[in-house]
Coordinates of N, CA and C in Angstrom, one line a residue:
I1 N 22.5 -33.7 -34.1 CA 23.8 -33.0 -34.3 C 24.1 -31.9 -33.6
H2 N 25.2 -31.6 -33.3 CA 25.5 -30.3 -32.5 C 25.7 -29.2 -33.6
S3 N 25.6 -28.1 -32.9 CA 26.1 -26.8 -34.3 C 27.6 -26.8 -34.4
N4 N 27.9 -26.6 -35.2 CA 29.2 -26.2 -35.9 C 30.3 -27.5 -36.0
I5 N 29.4 -29.0 -35.6 CA 30.2 -30.2 -35.7 C 31.1 -30.2 -36.6
F6 N 30.9 -29.6 -38.0 CA 31.5 -29.9 -39.1 C 32.2 -28.7 -39.4
E7 N 32.7 -27.7 -38.0 CA 33.5 -26.5 -38.8 C 34.6 -26.6 -39.3
S8 N 35.8 -27.7 -38.9 CA 36.7 -27.9 -39.4 C 36.8 -28.5 -40.8
M9 N 35.7 -28.9 -41.5 CA 35.3 -29.7 -42.4 C 35.0 -28.7 -43.6
K10 N 35.3 -27.3 -44.0 CA 34.5 -26.7 -44.8 C 34.8 -26.9 -46.5
K11 N 35.6 -28.1 -46.6 CA 35.3 -28.3 -48.2 C 34.8 -29.8 -48.1
L12 N 33.8 -30.2 -47.5 CA 33.3 -31.0 -47.6 C 32.1 -31.3 -48.6
Q13 N 32.2 -32.3 -49.2 CA 31.2 -32.0 -50.2 C 29.8 -33.1 -50.5
F14 N 30.0 -34.2 -49.5 CA 29.0 -35.4 -49.2 C 28.9 -35.8 -47.8
I15 N 28.2 -35.9 -47.3 CA 27.9 -36.6 -46.0 C 27.0 -37.5 -46.2
D16 N 27.0 -38.9 -45.3 CA 26.5 -39.8 -45.3 C 25.6 -40.0 -43.7
L17 N 24.7 -39.8 -43.4 CA 24.5 -39.3 -42.0 C 23.2 -40.7 -41.7
S18 N 23.0 -41.1 -42.5 CA 21.7 -42.4 -42.6 C 21.7 -43.2 -41.5
N19 N 20.7 -43.5 -41.1 CA 20.9 -44.7 -40.1 C 21.8 -44.7 -39.0
N20 N 21.4 -43.6 -38.5 CA 22.3 -43.3 -37.4 C 21.3 -42.6 -35.9
R21 N 19.8 -43.0 -36.1 CA 19.0 -42.7 -35.4 C 19.0 -40.9 -34.8
I22 N 19.4 -40.7 -35.8 CA 19.6 -38.9 -35.1 C 17.9 -38.2 -35.2
K23 N 17.8 -37.9 -33.9 CA 16.5 -37.0 -33.6 C 16.7 -35.6 -34.0
H24 N 17.9 -34.8 -33.8 CA 18.0 -33.4 -33.8 C 18.9 -32.9 -34.4
I25 N 18.8 -31.6 -35.4 CA 19.7 -31.1 -35.9 C 19.8 -29.8 -35.5
D26 N 20.9 -29.2 -34.8 CA 21.2 -27.8 -34.3 C 20.9 -26.9 -35.7
Q27 N 20.5 -25.9 -36.0 CA 20.1 -24.9 -36.9 C 21.5 -24.5 -37.9
N28 N 22.3 -24.6 -36.8 CA 24.0 -24.2 -37.5 C 24.8 -25.0 -38.0
S29 N 24.3 -26.8 -37.6 CA 25.2 -27.8 -37.7 C 26.0 -27.7 -39.1
F30 N 25.3 -27.1 -40.0 CA 26.0 -27.5 -41.4 C 26.0 -25.9 -42.1
H31 N 26.1 -25.1 -41.3 CA 26.4 -23.6 -41.5 C 28.0 -23.2 -42.3
Q32 N 29.3 -24.0 -42.1 CA 30.3 -23.8 -42.7 C 30.2 -24.2 -43.8
L33 N 29.6 -25.6 -44.2 CA 29.3 -26.3 -45.5 C 29.2 -25.7 -46.5
K34 N 30.2 -24.4 -47.3 CA 29.4 -24.1 -48.1 C 29.8 -24.8 -49.6
S35 N 30.8 -25.8 -49.6 CA 30.7 -26.5 -50.6 C 30.1 -28.0 -50.7
L36 N 29.2 -28.3 -49.7 CA 28.3 -29.3 -49.5 C 27.7 -29.4 -50.5
R37 N 27.2 -30.9 -51.4 CA 26.3 -30.9 -52.5 C 25.7 -31.8 -52.5
S38 N 25.8 -32.9 -51.3 CA 24.9 -33.9 -51.1 C 24.7 -34.4 -49.8
I39 N 23.9 -34.7 -49.2 CA 23.5 -35.3 -47.8 C 22.7 -36.2 -47.8
L40 N 22.9 -37.1 -47.3 CA 21.9 -38.6 -46.8 C 21.7 -38.4 -45.5
L41 N 20.3 -38.3 -44.9 CA 19.9 -38.3 -43.6 C 18.6 -39.1 -43.7
N42 N 18.5 -40.1 -44.5 CA 17.5 -41.1 -44.5 C 17.5 -42.2 -43.6
N43 N 16.4 -42.6 -42.9 CA 16.5 -43.8 -41.5 C 16.6 -43.2 -40.4
N44 N 16.6 -42.0 -39.9 CA 16.8 -41.6 -38.9 C 15.5 -41.8 -37.9
S45 N 15.5 -40.6 -37.2 CA 14.3 -40.5 -36.4 C 14.2 -38.7 -36.3
L46 N 14.2 -38.0 -37.3 CA 14.0 -36.7 -37.2 C 12.8 -36.5 -37.3
K47 N 11.8 -35.3 -36.7 CA 10.6 -34.7 -36.6 C 10.4 -33.5 -37.2
V48 N 11.8 -32.8 -36.8 CA 11.5 -31.4 -37.2 C 12.6 -31.0 -37.6
L49 N 12.5 -30.3 -38.9 CA 13.8 -29.2 -39.3 C 13.9 -27.9 -39.4
N50 N 14.7 -27.4 -38.8 CA 15.0 -26.0 -39.1 C 14.6 -25.4 -40.4
P51 N 14.3 -24.3 -41.2 CA 13.8 -23.9 -42.1 C 15.1 -23.3 -42.6
V52 N 15.8 -23.1 -41.6 CA 17.7 -22.3 -42.3 C 18.6 -23.7 -42.4
L53 N 18.1 -24.5 -41.7 CA 19.2 -25.6 -41.7 C 20.3 -25.6 -42.9
F54 N 20.1 -25.4 -44.2 CA 20.8 -25.5 -45.2 C 21.0 -24.3 -45.7
N55 N 20.6 -23.2 -45.3 CA 21.0 -21.8 -46.0 C 22.4 -21.0 -46.7
N56 N 23.2 -21.8 -45.9 CA 24.5 -21.4 -46.2 C 25.2 -22.4 -47.2
C57 N 24.6 -23.4 -47.4 CA 24.7 -24.5 -48.4 C 24.2 -24.3 -49.9
T58 N 25.4 -23.2 -50.4 CA 24.5 -22.6 -51.6 C 25.0 -23.5 -52.9
K59 N 25.7 -24.7 -52.5 CA 26.0 -25.8 -53.5 C 25.1 -26.8 -53.3
L60 N 24.3 -27.1 -52.5 CA 23.6 -28.5 -52.2 C 22.6 -28.6 -53.5
E61 N 22.7 -29.7 -54.0 CA 21.8 -30.5 -55.0 C 20.9 -31.5 -54.4
F62 N 21.1 -32.0 -53.3 CA 20.8 -33.3 -53.2 C 20.4 -33.5 -51.6
V63 N 19.2 -33.9 -51.1 CA 19.0 -34.0 -49.7 C 17.9 -35.1 -49.7
N64 N 18.5 -36.4 -49.0 CA 17.7 -37.4 -48.6 C 17.2 -37.5 -47.3
L65 N 15.8 -37.0 -47.4 CA 15.2 -37.3 -46.1 C 14.2 -38.1 -45.6
N66 N 14.1 -39.3 -46.5 CA 13.3 -40.7 -46.7 C 13.4 -41.2 -45.4
D67 N 12.4 -41.8 -44.7 CA 11.8 -42.4 -43.8 C 12.4 -42.1 -42.3
N68 N 11.8 -41.1 -42.3 CA 12.1 -40.0 -41.0 C 10.8 -39.9 -40.4
E69 N 10.5 -39.1 -39.4 CA 9.1 -38.9 -38.9 C 9.3 -37.4 -38.5
I70 N 9.2 -36.6 -39.9 CA 9.1 -35.4 -40.0 C 8.2 -34.9 -40.3
Y71 N 7.4 -33.8 -39.2 CA 6.1 -33.3 -39.5 C 6.3 -31.5 -39.7
I72 N 7.2 -31.5 -39.0 CA 7.7 -29.3 -39.4 C 8.8 -29.3 -39.8
I73 N 8.7 -28.7 -41.1 CA 9.7 -28.0 -42.1 C 9.9 -26.4 -41.9

């Protein structure tokens, strides 16, 4: 997922990106999503998650990362 891909969707509260074969998420992909409450990233091919990925998502309550190949957070 490229950096700032959701830049124009600042009020977005829920994202379902499950089952998309995602391998990489740039560290600023969710930077503008301060209203985000829930994100589903399950059933992808993620291996590494940047520790600052959700830093600006201050309202985030739920993240589903099940069934990925994550070995570094």
